[in-house]
Short mmCIF file of C-alpha atoms and ligand atoms in Angstrom, two decimals:
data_model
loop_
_atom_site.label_atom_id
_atom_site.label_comp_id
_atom_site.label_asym_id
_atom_site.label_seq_id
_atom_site.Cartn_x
_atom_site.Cartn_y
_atom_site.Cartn_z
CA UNK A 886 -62.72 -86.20 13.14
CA UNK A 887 -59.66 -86.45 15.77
CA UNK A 888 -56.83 -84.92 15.68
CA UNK A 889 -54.31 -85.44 18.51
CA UNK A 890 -50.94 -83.45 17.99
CA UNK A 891 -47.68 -83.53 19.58
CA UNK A 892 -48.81 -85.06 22.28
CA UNK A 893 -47.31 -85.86 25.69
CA UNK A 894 -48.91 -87.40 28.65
CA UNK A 895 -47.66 -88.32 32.25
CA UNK A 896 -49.05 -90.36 35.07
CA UNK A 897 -47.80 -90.24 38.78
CA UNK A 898 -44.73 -88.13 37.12
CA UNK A 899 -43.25 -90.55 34.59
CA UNK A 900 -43.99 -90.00 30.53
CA UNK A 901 -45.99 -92.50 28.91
CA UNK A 902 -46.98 -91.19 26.02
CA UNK A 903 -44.46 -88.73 23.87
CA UNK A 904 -44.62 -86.41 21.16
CA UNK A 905 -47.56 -88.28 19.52
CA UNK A 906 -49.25 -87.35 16.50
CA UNK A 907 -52.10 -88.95 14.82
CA UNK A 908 -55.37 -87.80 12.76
CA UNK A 909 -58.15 -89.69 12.07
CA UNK A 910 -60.52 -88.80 9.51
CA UNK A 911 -64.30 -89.41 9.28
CA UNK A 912 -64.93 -93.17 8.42
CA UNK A 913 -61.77 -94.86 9.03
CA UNK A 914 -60.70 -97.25 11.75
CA UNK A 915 -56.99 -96.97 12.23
CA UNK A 916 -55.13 -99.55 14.12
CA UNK A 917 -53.13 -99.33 16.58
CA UNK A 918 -50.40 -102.05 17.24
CA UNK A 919 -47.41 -102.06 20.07
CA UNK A 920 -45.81 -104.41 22.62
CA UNK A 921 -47.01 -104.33 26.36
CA UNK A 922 -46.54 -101.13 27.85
CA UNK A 923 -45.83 -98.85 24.88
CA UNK A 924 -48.70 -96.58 25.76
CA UNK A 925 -51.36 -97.91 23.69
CA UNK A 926 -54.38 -97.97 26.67
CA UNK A 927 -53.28 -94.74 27.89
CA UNK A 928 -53.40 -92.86 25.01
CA UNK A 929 -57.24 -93.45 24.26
CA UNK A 930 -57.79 -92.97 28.27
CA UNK A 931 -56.14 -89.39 27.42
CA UNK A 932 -58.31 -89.16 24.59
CA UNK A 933 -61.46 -90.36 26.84
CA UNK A 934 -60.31 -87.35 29.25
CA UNK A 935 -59.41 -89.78 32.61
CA UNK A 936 -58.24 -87.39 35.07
CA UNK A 937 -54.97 -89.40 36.37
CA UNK A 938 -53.66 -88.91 32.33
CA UNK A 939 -52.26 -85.37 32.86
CA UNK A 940 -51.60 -83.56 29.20
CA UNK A 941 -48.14 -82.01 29.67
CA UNK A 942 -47.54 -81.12 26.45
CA UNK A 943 -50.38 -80.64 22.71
CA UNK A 944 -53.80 -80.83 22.14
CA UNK A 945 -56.44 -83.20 21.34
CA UNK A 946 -59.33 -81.95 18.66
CA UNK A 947 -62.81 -83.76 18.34
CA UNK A 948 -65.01 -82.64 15.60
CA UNK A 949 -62.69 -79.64 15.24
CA UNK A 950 -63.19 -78.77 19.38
CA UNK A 951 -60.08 -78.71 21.13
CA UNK A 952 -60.90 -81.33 23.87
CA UNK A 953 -57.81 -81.37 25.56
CA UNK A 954 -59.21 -79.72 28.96
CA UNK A 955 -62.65 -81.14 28.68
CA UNK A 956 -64.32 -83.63 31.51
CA UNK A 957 -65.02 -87.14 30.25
CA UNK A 958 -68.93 -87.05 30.36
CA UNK A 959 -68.65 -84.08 27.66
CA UNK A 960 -66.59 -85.89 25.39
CA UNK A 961 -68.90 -88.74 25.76
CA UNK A 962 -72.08 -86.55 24.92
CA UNK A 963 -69.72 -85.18 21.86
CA UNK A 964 -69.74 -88.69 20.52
CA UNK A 965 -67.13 -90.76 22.10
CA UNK A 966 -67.51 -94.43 23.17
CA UNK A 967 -64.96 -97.19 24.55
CA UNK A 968 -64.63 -100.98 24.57
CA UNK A 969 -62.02 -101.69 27.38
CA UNK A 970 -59.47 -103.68 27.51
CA UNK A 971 -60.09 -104.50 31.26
CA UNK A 972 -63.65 -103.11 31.95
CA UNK A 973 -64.61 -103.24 35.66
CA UNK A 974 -67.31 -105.72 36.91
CA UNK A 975 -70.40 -104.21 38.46
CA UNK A 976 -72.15 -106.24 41.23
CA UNK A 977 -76.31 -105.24 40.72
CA UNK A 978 -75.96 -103.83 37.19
CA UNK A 979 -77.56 -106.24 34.60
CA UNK A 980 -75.82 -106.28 31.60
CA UNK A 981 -79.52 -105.51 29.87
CA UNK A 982 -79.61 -102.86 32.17
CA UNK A 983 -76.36 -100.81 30.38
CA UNK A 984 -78.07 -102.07 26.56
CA UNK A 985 -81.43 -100.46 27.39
CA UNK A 986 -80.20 -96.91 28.72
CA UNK A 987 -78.48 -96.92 25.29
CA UNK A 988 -81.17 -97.93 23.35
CA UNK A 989 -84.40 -96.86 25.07
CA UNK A 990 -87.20 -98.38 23.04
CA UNK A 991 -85.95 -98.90 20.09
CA UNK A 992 -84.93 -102.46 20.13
CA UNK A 993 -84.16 -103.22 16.33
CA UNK A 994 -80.74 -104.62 15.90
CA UNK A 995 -80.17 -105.80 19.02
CA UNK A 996 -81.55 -109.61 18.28
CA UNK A 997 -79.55 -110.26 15.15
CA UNK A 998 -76.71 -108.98 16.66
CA UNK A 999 -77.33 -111.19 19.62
CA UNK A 1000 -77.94 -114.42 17.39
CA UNK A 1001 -74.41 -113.51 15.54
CA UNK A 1002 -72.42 -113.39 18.24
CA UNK A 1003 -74.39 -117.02 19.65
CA UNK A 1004 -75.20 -115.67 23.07
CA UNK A 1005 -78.07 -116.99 24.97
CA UNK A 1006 -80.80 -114.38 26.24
CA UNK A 1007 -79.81 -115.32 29.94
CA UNK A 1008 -76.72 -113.30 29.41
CA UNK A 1009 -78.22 -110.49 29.45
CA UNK A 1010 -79.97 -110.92 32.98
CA UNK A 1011 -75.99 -111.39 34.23
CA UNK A 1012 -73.80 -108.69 36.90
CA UNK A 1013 -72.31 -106.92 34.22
CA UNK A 1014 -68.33 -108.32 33.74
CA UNK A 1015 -68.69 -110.54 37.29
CA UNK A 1016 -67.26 -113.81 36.99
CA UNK A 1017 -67.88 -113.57 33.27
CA UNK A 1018 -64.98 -115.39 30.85
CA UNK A 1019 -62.29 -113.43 29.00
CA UNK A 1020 -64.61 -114.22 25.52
CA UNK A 1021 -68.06 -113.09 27.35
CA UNK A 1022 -66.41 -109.88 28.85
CA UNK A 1023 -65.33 -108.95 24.88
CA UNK A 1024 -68.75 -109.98 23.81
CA UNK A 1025 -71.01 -107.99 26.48
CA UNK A 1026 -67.96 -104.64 25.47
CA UNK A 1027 -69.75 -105.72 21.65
CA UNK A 1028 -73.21 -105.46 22.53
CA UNK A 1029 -72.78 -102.03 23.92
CA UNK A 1030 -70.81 -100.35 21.41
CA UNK A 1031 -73.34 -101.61 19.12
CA UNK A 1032 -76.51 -100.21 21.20
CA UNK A 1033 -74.95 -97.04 22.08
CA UNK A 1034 -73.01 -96.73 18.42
CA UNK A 1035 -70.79 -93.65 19.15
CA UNK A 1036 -69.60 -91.14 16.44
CA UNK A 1037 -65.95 -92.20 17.35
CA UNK A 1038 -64.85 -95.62 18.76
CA UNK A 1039 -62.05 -96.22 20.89
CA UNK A 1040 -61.72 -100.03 20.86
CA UNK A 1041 -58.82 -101.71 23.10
CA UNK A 1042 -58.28 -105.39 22.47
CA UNK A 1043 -61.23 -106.62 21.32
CA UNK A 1044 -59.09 -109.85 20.44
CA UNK A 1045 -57.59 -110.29 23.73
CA UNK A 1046 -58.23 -113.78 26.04
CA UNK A 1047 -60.84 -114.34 23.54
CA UNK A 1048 -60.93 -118.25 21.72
CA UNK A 1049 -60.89 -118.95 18.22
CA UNK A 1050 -64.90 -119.71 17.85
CA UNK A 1051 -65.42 -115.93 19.72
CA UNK A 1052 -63.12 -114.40 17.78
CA UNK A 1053 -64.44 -115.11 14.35
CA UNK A 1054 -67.54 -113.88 15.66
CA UNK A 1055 -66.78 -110.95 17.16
CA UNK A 1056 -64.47 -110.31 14.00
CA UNK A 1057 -67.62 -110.49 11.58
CA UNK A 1058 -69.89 -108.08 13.48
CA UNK A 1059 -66.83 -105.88 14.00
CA UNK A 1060 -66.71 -105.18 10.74
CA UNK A 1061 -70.09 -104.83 9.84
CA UNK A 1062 -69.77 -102.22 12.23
CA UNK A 1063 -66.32 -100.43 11.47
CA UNK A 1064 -67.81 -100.13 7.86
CA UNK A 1065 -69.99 -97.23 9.04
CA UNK A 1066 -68.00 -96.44 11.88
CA UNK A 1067 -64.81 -94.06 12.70
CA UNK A 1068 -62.27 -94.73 15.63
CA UNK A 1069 -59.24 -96.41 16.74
CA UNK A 1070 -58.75 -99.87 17.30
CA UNK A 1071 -56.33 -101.16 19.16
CA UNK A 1072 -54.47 -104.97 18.65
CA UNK A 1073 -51.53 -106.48 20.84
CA UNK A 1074 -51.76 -110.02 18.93
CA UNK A 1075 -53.14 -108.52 15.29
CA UNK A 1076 -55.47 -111.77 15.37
CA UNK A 1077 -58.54 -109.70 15.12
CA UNK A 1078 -57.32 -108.48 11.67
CA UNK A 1079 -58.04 -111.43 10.07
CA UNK A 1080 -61.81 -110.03 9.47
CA UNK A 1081 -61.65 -106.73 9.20
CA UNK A 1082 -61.11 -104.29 6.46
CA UNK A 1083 -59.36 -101.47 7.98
CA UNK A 1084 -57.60 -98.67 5.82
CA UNK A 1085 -54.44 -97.64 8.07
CA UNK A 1086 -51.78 -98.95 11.13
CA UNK A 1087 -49.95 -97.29 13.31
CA UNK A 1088 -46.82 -99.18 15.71
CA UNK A 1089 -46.54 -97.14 19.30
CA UNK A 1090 -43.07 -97.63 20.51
CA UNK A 1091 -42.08 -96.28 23.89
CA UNK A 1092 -45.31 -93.68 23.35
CA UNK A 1093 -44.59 -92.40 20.12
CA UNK A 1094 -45.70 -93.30 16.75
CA UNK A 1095 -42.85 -95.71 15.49
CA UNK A 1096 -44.74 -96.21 11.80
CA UNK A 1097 -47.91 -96.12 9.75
CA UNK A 1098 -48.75 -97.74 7.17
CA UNK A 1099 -51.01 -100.45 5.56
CA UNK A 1100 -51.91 -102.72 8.76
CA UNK A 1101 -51.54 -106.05 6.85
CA UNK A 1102 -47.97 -105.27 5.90
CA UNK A 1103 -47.56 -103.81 9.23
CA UNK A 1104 -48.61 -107.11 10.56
CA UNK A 1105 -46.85 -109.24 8.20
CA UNK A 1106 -43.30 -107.51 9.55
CA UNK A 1107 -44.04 -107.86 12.95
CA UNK A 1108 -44.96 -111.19 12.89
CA UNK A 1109 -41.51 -112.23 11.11
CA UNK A 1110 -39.45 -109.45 13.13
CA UNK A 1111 -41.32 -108.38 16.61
CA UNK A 1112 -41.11 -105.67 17.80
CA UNK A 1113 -37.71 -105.13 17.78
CA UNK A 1114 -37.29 -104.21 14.20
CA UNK A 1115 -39.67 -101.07 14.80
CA UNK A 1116 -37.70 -99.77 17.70
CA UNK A 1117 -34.73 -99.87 15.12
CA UNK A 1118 -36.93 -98.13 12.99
CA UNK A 1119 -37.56 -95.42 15.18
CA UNK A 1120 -34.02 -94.71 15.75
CA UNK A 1121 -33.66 -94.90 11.81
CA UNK A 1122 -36.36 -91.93 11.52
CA UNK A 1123 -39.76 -92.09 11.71
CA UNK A 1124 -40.01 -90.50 8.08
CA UNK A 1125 -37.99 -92.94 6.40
CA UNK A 1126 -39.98 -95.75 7.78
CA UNK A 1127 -43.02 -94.52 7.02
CA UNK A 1128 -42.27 -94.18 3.64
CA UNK A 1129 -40.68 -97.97 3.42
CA UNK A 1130 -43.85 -99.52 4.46
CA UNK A 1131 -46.53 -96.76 3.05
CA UNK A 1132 -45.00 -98.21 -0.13
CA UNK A 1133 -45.23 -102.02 -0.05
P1 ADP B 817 -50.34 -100.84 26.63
O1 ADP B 817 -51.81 -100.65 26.57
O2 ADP B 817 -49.63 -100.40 25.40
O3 ADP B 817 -49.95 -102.25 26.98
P2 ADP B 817 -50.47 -98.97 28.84
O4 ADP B 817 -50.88 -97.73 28.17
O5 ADP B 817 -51.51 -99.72 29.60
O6 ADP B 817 -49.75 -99.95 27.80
O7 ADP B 817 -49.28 -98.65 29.83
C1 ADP B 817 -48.11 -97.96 29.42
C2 ADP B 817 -47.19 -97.79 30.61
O8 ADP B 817 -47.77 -96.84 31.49
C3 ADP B 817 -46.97 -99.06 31.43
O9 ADP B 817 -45.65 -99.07 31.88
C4 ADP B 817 -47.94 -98.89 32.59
O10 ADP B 817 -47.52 -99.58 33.74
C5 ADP B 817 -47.89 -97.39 32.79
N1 ADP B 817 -49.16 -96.88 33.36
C6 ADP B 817 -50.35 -96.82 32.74
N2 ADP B 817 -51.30 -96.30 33.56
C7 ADP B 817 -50.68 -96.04 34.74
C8 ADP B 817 -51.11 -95.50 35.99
N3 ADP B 817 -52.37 -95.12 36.18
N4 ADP B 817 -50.17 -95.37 36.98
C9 ADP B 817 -48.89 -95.74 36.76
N5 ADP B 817 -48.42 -96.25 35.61
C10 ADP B 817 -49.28 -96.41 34.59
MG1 MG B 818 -53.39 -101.91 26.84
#
């Protein structure tokens, strides 16, 4: 369903994202895991289309369209959606305000999904994102993708700044979800794995795929190693490393 080849993306003239290749077929989530500042965030703005991401070098294909020159809004209407890792508070926009434009009348859904994730009604009468906590900022980011349910999901951080209690909850209905669902999620910590069922992992070092693989395993090594051990990997090969943890 995407297809983003050979990529290479700048921003105010320095390269951020390099060489990049990744394809991500119709119902599957793949993950995408990297320290702070490998390029993670800007690769799905570049894939959202935001302007200051300049392509320099490949293309990006939705739904077999090359997208690569296409304004935001018309990816969006092609199916694209985002949870943020940072999304921007909006003084005068009611959080119900954003769930009903998705959703128009049809309502069903919404209350289960607002009992599992233990919010109070009153929430939804809240300035979207102002002076919200780190947890309620990932919930409201929840709710939406869930009322507007894109074809493709671009989901940064879901896990981040959010407590254990929050976590487990927005883990559950996360996966409900990614089980009829295609996109890219993307995890700093990995916590979030811990509930989902997700098929393939990918490590972005320095902007470029470092490995892919089985996300658990994935995990599992960076957890014992850091980071570190893929940036030796990278200078290893990328194919060679792919293969050693494809195979575990
Ligand atoms: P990650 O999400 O993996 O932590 P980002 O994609 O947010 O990393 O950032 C990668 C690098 O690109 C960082 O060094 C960041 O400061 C830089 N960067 C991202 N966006 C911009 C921008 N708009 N202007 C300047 N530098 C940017
Ligand atoms: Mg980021």
């Amino acid at each position: 369903m995407l297809r983003v080849e050979d990529l290479t993306v700048e921003t105010t003239g320095k390269t951020i994202i390099k060489d990049l290749t990744l394809e991500v077929p119709k119902g599957e989530t793949h993950v995408l895991f990297g320290p702070n500042g490998s390029g993670k965030s800007t690769l799905i703005k570049t894939i959202l289309g935001f302007s200051n991401y300049k392509v320099v070098k490949g293309r990006i294909y939705f739904k077999e369209k090359d997208i690569t020159d296409m304004p935001i809004n018309e990816r969006v209407k092609l199916g694209m959606g985002v949870v943020f890792q940072s999304p921007p508070a909006l003084r005068g926009v009611k959080l119900k305000d954003i769930l009903n434009s998705f959703l128009g009348q049809s309502r069903d859904g919404l209350e289960n999904l607002i009992r599992a994730l233990s919010l109070k009604h009153e929430f939804l009468d809240r300035d979207l994102n102002v002076d919200f906590s780190g947890g309620e900022v990932k919930l409201s980011e929840m709710l939406q993708l869930f009322a507007q349910r894109p074809d493709f999901a671009l989901i940064d951080e879901p896990d981040s700044g959010v407590d254990v209690e929050n976590l487990e909850r927005i883990g559950k209905v996360l996966n409900n979800y990614l089980a009829e669902s295609t996109g890219i999620l993307i995890t700093h910590t990995g916590y979030i794995l811990r509930y989902l069922n997700v098929s393939k992992g990918h490590v972005i070092i320095n902007g470029t795929i470092a490995c892919s693989g089985n996300p658990l395993s994935i995990l599992t090594q960076i957890l014992h190693e850091g980071y570190g051990w893929c940036e030796k990997c990278l200078l290893m090969g990328k194919r060679e490393l792919h293969e050693r943890i494809a195979g575990r």
